[in-house]
Coordinates of C-alpha atoms and ligand atoms in Angstrom, one line a residue:
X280 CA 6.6 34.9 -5.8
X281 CA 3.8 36.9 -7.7
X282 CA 1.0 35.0 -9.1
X283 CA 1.2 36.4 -12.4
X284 CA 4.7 34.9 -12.8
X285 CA 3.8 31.4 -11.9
X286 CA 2.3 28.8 -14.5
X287 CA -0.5 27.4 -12.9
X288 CA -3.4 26.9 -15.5
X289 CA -6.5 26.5 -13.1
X290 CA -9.8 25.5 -15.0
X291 CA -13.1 27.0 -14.2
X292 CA -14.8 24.2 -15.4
X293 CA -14.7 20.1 -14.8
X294 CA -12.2 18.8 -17.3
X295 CA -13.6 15.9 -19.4
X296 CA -12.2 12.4 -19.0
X297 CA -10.8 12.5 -15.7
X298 CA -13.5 10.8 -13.2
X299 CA -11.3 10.9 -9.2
X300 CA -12.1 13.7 -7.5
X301 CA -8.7 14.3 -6.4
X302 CA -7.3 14.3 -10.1
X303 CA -10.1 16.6 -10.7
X304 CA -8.9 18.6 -8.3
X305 CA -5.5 18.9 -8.9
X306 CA -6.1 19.7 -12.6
X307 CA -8.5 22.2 -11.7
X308 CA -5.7 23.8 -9.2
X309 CA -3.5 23.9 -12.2
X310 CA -1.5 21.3 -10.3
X311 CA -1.0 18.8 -13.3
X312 CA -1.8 18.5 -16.9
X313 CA -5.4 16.7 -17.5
X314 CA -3.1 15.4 -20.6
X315 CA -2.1 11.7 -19.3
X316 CA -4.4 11.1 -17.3
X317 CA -5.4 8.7 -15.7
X318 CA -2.4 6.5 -16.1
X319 CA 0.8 9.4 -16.1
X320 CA 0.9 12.1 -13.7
X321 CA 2.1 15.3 -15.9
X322 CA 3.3 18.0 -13.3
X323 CA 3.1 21.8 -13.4
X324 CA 4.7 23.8 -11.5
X325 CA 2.6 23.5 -8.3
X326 CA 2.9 19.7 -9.2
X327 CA 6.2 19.7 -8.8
X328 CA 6.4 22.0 -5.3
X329 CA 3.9 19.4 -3.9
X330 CA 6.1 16.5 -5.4
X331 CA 9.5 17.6 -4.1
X332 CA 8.0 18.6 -0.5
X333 CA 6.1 15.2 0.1
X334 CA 9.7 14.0 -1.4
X335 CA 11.4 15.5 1.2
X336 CA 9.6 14.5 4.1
X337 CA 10.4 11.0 2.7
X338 CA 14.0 11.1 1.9
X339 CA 14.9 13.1 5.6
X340 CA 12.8 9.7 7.1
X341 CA 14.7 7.4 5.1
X342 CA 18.3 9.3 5.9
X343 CA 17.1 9.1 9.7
X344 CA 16.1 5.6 9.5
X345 CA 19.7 5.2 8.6
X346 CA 20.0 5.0 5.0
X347 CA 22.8 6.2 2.7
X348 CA 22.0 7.6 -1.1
X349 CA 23.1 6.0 -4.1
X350 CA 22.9 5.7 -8.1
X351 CA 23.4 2.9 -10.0
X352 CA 21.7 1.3 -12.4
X353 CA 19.4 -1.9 -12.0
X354 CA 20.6 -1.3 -8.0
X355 CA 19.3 -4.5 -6.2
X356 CA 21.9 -6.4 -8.9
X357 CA 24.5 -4.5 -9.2
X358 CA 25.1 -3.4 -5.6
X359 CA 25.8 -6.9 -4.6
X360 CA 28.5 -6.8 -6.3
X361 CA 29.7 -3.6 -6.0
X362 CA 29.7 -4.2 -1.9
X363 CA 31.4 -7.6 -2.2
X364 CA 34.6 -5.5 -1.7
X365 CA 33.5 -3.8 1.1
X366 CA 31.7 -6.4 3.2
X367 CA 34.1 -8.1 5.4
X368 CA 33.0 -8.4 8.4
X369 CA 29.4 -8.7 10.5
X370 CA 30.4 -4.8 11.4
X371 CA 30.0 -3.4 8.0
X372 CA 26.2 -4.4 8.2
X373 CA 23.7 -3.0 7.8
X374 CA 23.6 -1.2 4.7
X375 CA 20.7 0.4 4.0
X376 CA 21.0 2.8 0.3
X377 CA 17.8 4.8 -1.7
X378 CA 18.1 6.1 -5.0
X379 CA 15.5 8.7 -5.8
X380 CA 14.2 8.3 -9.7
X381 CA 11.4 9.8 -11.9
X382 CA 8.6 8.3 -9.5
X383 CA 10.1 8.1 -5.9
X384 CA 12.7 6.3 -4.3
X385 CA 13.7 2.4 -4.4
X386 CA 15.0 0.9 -1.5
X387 CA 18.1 -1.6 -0.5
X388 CA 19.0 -3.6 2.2
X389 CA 22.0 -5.8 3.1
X390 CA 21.6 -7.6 6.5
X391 CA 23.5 -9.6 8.8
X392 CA 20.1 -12.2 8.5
X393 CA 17.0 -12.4 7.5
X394 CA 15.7 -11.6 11.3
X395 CA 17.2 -8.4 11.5
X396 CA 15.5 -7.7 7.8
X397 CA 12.5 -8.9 9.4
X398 CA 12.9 -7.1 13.0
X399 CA 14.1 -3.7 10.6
X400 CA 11.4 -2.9 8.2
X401 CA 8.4 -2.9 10.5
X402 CA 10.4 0.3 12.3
X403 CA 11.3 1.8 8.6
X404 CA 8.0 1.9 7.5
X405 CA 6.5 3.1 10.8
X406 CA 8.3 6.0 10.2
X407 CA 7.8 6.3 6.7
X408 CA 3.6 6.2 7.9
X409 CA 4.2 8.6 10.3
X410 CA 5.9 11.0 7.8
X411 CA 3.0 10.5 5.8
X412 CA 0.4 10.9 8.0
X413 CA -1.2 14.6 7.9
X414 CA -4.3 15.8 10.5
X415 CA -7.2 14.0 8.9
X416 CA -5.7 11.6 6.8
X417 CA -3.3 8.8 8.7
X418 CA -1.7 6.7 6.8
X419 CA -2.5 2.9 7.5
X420 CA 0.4 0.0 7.9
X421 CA -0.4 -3.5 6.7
X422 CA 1.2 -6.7 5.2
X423 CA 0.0 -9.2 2.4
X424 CA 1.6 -12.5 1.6
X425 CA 3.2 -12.6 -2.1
X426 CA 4.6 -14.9 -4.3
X427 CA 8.0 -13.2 -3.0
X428 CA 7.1 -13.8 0.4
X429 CA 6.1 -11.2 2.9
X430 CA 5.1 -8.0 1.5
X431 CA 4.9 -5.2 4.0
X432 CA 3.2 -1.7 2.8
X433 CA 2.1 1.7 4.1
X434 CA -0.8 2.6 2.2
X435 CA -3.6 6.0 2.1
X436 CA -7.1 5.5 1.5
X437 CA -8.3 7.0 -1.9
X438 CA -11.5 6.9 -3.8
X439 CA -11.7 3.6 -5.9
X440 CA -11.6 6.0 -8.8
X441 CA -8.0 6.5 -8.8
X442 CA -6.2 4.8 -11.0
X443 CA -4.0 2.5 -9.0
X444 CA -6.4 2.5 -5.7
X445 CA -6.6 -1.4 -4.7
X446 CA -9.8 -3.0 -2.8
X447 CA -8.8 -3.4 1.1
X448 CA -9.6 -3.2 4.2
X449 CA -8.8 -1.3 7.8
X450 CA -9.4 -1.1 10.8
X451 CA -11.5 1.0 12.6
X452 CA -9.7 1.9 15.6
X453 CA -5.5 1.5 15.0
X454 CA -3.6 1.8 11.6
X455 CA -4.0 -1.5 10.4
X456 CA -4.7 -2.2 6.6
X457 CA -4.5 -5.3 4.5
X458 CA -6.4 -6.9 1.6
X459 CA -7.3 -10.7 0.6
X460 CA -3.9 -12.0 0.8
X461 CA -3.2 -10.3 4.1
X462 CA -1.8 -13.1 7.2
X463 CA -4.5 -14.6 8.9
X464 CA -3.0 -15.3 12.3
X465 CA -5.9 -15.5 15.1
X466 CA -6.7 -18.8 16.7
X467 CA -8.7 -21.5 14.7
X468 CA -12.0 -23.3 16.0
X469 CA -11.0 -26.6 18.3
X470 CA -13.0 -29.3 15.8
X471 CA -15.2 -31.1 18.2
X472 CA -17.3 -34.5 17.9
X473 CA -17.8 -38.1 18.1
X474 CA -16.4 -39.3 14.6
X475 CA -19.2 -41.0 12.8
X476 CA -18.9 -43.9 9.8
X477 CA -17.8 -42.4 6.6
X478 CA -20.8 -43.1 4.4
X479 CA -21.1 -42.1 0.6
X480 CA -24.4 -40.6 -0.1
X481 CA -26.1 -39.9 -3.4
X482 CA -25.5 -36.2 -4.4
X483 CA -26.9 -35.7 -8.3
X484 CA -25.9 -32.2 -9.6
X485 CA -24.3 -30.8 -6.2
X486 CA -21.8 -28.9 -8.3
X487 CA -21.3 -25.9 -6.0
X488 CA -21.2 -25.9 -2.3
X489 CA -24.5 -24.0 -1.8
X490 CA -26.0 -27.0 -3.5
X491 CA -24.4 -29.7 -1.9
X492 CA -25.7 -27.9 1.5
X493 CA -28.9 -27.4 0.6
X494 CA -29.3 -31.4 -0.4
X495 CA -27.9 -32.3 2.6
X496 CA -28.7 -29.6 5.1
X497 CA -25.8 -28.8 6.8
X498 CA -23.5 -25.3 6.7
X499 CA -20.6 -24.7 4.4
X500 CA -17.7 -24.6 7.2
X501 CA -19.0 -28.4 7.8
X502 CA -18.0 -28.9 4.1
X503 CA -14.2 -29.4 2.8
X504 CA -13.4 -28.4 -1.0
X505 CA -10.3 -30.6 -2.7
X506 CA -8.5 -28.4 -5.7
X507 CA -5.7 -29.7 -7.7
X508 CA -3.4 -27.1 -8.8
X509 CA -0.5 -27.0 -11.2
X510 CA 2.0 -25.0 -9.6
X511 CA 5.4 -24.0 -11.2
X512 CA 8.6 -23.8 -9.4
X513 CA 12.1 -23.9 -9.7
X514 CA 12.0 -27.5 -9.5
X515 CA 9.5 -27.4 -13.2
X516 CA 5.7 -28.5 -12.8
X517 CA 4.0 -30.0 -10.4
X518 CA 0.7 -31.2 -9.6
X519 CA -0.9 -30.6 -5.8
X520 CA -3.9 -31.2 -4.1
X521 CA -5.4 -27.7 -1.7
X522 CA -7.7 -28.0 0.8
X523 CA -10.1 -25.5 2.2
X524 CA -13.1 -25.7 3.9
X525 CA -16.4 -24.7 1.9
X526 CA -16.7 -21.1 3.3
X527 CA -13.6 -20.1 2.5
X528 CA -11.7 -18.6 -1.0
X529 CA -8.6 -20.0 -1.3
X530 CA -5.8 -17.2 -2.4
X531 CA -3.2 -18.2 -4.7
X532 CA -0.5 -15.7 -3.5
X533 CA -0.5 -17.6 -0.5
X534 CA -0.7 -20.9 -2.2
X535 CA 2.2 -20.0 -4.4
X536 CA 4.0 -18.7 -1.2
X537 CA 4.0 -22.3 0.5
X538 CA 5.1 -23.9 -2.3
X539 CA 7.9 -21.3 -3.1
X540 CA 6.3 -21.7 -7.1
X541 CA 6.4 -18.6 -9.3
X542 CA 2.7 -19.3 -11.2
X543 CA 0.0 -21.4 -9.9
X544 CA -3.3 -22.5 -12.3
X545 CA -5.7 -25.2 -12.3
X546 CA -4.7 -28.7 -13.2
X547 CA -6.6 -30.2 -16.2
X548 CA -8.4 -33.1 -16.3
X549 CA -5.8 -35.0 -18.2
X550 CA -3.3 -33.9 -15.7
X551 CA -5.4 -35.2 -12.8
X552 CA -5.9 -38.5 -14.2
X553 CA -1.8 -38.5 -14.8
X554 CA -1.4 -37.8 -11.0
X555 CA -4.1 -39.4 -8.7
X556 CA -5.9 -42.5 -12.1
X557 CA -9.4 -42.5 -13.1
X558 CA -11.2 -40.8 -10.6
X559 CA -14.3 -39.4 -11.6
X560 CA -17.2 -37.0 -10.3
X561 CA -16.6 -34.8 -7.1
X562 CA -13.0 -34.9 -5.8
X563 CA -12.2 -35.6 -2.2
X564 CA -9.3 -36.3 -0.2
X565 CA -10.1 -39.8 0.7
X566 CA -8.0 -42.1 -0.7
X567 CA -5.2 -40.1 -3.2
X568 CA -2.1 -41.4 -3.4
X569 CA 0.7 -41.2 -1.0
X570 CA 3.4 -39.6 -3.0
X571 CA 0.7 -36.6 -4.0
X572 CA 1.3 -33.2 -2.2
X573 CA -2.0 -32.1 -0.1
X574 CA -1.8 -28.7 1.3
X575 CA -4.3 -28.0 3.8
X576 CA -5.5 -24.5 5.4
X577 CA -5.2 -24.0 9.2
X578 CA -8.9 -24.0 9.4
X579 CA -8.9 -27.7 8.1
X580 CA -6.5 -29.1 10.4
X581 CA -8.2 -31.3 13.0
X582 CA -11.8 -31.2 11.2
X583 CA -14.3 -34.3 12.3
X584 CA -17.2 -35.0 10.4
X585 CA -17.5 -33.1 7.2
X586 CA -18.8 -33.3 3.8
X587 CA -16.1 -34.2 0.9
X588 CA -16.1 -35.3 -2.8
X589 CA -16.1 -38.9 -3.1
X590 CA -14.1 -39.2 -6.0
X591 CA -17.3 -41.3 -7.6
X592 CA -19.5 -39.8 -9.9
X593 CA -23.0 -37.9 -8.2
X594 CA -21.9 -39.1 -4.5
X595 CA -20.5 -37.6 -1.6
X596 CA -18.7 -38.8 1.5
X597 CA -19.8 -38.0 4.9
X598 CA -18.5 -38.0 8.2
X599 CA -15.2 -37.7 7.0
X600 CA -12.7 -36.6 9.7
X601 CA -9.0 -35.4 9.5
X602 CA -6.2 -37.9 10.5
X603 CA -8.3 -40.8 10.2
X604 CA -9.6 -40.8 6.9
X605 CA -6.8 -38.4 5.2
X606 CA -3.5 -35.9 5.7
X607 CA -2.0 -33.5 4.6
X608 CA 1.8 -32.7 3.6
X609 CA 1.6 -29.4 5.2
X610 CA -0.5 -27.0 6.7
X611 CA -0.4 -23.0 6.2
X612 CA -2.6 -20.2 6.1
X613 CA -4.1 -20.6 2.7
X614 CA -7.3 -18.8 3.0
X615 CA -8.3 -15.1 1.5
X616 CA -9.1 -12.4 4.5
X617 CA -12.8 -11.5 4.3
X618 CA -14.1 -8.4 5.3
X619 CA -16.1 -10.2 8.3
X620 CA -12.6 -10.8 9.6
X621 CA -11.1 -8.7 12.7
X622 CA -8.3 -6.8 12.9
X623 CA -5.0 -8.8 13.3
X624 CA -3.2 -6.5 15.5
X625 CA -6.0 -4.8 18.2
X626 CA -9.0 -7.5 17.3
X627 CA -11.2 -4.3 16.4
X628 CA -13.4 -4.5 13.6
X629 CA -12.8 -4.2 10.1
X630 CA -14.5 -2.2 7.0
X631 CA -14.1 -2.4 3.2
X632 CA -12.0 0.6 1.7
X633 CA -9.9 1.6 -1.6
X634 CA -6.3 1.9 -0.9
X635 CA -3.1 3.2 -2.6
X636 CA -0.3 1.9 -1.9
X637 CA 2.8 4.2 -1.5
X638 CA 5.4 2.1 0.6
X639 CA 5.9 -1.3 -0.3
X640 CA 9.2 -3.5 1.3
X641 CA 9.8 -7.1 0.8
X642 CA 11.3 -9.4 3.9
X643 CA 13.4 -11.9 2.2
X644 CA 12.5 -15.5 2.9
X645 CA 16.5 -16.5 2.5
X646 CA 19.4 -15.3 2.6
X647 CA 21.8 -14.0 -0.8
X648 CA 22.3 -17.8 -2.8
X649 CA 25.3 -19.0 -2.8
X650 CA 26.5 -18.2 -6.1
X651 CA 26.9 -14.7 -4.7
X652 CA 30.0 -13.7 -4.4
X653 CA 28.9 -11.4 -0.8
X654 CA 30.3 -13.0 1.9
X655 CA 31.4 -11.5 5.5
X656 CA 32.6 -13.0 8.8
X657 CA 30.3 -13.3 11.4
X658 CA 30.8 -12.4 15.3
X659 CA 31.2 -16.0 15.6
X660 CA 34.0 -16.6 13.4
X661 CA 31.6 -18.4 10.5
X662 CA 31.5 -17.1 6.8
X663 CA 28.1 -15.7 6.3
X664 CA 26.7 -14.4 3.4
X665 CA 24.6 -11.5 4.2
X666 CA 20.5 -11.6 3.2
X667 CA 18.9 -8.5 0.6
X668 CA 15.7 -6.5 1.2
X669 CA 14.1 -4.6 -1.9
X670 CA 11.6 -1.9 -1.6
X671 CA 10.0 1.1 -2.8
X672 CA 8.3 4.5 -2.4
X673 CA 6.0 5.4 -4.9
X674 CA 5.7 9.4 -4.8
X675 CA 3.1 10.1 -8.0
X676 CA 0.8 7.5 -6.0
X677 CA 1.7 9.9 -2.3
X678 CA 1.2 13.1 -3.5
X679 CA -2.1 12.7 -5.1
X680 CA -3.4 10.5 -1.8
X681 CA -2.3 13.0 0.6
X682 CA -4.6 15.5 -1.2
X683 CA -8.2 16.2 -0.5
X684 CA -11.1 17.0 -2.9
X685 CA -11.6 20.2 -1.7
X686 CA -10.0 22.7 1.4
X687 CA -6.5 23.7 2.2
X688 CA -3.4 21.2 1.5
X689 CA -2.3 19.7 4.0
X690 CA 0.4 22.0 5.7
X691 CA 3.8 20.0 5.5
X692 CA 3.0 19.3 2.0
X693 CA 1.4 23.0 0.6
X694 CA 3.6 24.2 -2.5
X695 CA 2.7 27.7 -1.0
X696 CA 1.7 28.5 2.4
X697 CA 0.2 31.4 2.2
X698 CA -1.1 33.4 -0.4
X699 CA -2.0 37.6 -0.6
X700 CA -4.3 38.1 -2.2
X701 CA -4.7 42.4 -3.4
X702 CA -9.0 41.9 -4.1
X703 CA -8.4 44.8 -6.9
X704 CA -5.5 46.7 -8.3
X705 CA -6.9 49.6 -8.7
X706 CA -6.8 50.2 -4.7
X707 CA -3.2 51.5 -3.8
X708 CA -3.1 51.0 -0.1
X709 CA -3.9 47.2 -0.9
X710 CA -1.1 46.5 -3.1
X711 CA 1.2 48.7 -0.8
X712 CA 0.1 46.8 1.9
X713 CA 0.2 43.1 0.2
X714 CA 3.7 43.9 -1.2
X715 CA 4.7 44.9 2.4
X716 CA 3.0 41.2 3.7
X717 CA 4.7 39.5 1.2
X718 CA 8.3 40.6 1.3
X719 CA 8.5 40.2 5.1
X720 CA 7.1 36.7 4.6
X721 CA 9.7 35.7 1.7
X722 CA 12.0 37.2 4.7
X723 CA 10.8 34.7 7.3
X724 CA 11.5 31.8 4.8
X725 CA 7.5 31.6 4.5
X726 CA 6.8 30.4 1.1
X727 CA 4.5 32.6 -0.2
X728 CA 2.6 33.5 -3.7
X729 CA 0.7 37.4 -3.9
X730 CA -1.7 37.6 -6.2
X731 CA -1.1 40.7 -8.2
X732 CA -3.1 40.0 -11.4
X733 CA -5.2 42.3 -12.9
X734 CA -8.3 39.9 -12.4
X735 CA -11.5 40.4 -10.7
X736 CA -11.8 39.6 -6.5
X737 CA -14.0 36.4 -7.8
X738 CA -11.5 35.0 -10.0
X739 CA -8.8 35.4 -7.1
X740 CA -10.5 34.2 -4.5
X741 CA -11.5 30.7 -6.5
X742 CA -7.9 30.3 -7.6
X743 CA -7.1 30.4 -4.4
X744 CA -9.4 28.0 -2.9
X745 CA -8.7 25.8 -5.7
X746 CA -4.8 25.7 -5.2
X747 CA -5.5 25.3 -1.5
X748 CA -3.3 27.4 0.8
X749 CA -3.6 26.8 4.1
X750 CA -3.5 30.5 5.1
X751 CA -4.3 33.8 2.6
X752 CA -4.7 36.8 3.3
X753 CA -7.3 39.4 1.1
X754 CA -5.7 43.1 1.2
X755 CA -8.9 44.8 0.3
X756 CA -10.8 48.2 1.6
X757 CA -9.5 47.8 4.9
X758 CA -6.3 48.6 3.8
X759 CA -6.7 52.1 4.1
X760 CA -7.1 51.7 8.1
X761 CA -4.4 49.4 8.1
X762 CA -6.0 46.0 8.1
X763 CA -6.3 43.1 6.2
X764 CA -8.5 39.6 6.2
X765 CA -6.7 36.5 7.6
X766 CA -8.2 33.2 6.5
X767 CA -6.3 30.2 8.0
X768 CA -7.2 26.5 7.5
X769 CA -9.4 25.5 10.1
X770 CA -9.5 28.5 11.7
X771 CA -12.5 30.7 10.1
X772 CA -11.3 34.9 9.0
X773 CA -10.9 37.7 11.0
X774 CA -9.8 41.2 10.3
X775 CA -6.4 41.9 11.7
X776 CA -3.5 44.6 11.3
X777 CA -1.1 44.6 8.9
X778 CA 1.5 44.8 11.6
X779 CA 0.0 41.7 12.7
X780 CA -0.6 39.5 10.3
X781 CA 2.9 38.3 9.5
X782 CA 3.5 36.8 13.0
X783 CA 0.4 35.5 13.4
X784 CA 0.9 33.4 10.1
X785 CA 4.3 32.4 11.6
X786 CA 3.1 31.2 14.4
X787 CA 0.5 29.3 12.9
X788 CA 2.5 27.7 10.4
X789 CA 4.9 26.9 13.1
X790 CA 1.9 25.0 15.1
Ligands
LIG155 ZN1 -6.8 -2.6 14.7

């Protein structure tokens, strides 16, 4: 394709308003429009190349992972009942379909369970990371607890500029990733001690845990905090009691999770004198009644001698100790992951980063209700009803992480390979030769842009770097002896033939 045919407004200049380096970038490239930014993607034609390549690598991982295509509308609803027709029998599942639309690609699964959801879309999304993955730049796997239930992702690291970049973390050494509401798995401290007397102590103005330590001198993990919640579920309001331990945030995705509620806020005071009486001044765990839900972090479970409210005005009780002096209705990872965690799957350590998220699948927690009508007969002879995964690929949010600031595009994922470049026009035996590199490039199926304009070298050679191929070659002077300047990514120049040049872009594209 010549350059002078293709629309690709590059900008000299920094355009105003748009603060990510990589949206920089790509407007500068003449990639996408600076109009929409930050929060629509408006793609040019480069845009678009970049778009339906990174698209591609996508939907031949999705169609290898064993998925079929689809369209239909609202398609997590409606293909439950279009495949109650179809699904007889334990041997029509799996069925796995993706529609592509505007942005990327949903997902939907229809499984014999919910373990071979569960077993499934750690695989699907390995690939999908894989396929995303470029030299330089791996794409991380993690998992976060939602409302939903378990949310599995694939994510890219991104400035925290970006638009919809997300505070994380991952590891340093494997291709874990995860942020506050990721699983906390690892083993919890064994609580050990001689219980002491539980003893209410004097504790004016101890309103935040820092405080209460400092009066009493001892560390916030030695400390429990009691937080009454109203949660909302299917079953209307209700009013629970969390416990953490004082060094640790509680997350509410998690705590929404447990209790299968779809909104969770603090309970007022008038609701916590309608659930638990009169209590006043710091709340503990001591002494609530019976009938009240406690939910208490894994870290809490077993916990001897600690600090907790005393449901009396200005006082504290110590020596408080779990199982003796109070319980809990269930115990569950509550807590938010902190960045002084380690990595759940290889124990390395962790760092702080900004992460987009381009793959997200949900594991179902249950199977289809019962008011579906999708039922099939399983290998044992009993009517199952099959369970339904939903996910998604967000492509806007893939294409712009998998491009740098500055260099080459990466090569899977380059709208042009290669690009000749003829330094000026006014040299014949550069544009013979570049029109001779060029057509036995579109030949080879490279894809390939020569730069024909009538524009000074300078202005060439920017455009170029700012589009980013990953190999160009400058017809200039040399032309006249028969050579040309090959610049591929990585890989520094060197003058080579005109003979030559072709194969040796071949063969490095084919790398
Ligand atoms: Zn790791």
């Amino acid at each position: 394709m010549k350059m002078s045919r293709l629309f690709a407004p590059t900008m000299k200049d920094s355009p105003k308003g748009v603060s990510d380096p990589v949206l920089k970038r790509l407007v500068r490239g003449g990639y996408v429009a600076a109009l929409g930014l930050p929060e629509k993607l408006f793609l040019f034609p480069l845009g678009m190349r970049l778009w339906e390549k990174t698209s591609r690598a996508v939907e031949e991982t999705l169609l290898s992972s064993g998925f079929q295509a689809l369209r239909i509308d609202e398609m997590e609803r409606n293909l439950v009942n279009l495949a109650s027709g179809f699904i007889k029998s334990y041997r029509h599942l799996p069925l796995r379909f993706y529609q592509k639309n505007r942005h990327g690609f949903s997902m939907t699964g229809l499984e014999e369970d919910v373990k071979s959801a569960s077993g499934y879309i750690p695989a699907l999304l390995e690939n999908l990371r894989s396929a995303l993955s470029t030299k330089g730049k791996e794409a991380l796997y993690g998992q976060t607890v939602s409302a939903d239930g378990l949310e599995s992702f694939v994510a890219l690291t991104v400035q925290r500029s970006l638009p919809w970049a997300h505070g994380g973390y991952r590891c340093v050494s494997c291709h874990w990733c995860g942020d506050e509401n990721s699983p906390i798995h690892g083993p919890v401290d064994v609580y050990k001690g001689f219980p002491g007397t539980v003893e209410a102590v004097d504790t004016p103005g101890a309103d935040t845990i820092a405080e209460l330590c400092r009066q009493l001198g001892v560390g916030a993990d030695k400390t429990l905090k009691t937080m009454f919640y109203a949660a909302e579920g299917k079953k209307g309001k209700e009013i629970i009691v969390v416990l953490v331990r004082g060094d640790h945030r509680i997350s509410d995705a998690k705590v929404m999770k447990a209790l299968g509620a779809s909104s969770l806020r603090f309970a007022d005071s008038l609701e916590i004198r309608e659930t638990v009486g009169d209590l006043a001044g710091y709340l503990g765990p001591v002494g609530l009644p019976k009938k009240l839900k406690v939910i208490a972090d894994r870290h809490v479970e077993g916990v001897i001698n600690v600090v907790t409210g005393a449901n009396e005005p200005g006082k504290h009780l110590v020596n408080v100790c779990w199982g003796r002096d109070f319980a809990a209705t269930m115990v569950e990872d509550l807590i938010c992951f902190e960045k002084d965690g380690s990595c759940p799957l290889c124990g390395a350590s962790i760092e702080e980063t900004s992460l987009s998220r381009v793959v997200t699948a949900v594991v179902p927690e249950e199977i289809l209700p019962e008011d579906s009508e999708v039922s099939f007969q399983a290998a044992d002879g009993s009517k199952k009803r099959p369970a339904l995964w939903s996910g998604r690929v967000d492509m806007d949010a893939a294409c712009v992480a998998l491009v740098p600031q500055e260099g080459p595009l990466p090569l899977p994922f380059a709208p042009f390979k290669a690009s000749v470049v003829v330094a000026s026009m006014k040299n014949g035996d550069a544009v013979a030769a570049a029109e001779k590199i060029t057509g036995k490039l579109e030949k080879s199926d490279v894809d390939v842009l020569c730069d024909e304009r009538d524009e000074r070298a300078g202005v060439k050679f920017s455009d170029a770097e700012l589009i980013g191929f990953p190999a160009v070659v400058v017809c200039g002077r040399d032309a006249s002896e028969g050579k040309v300047e090959l610049r591929l990514s990585g890989k520094g120049n060197e003058l080579v033939t005109i003979d030559e040049v072709c194969s040796r872009i071949i063969e490095f594209l084919s790398a």
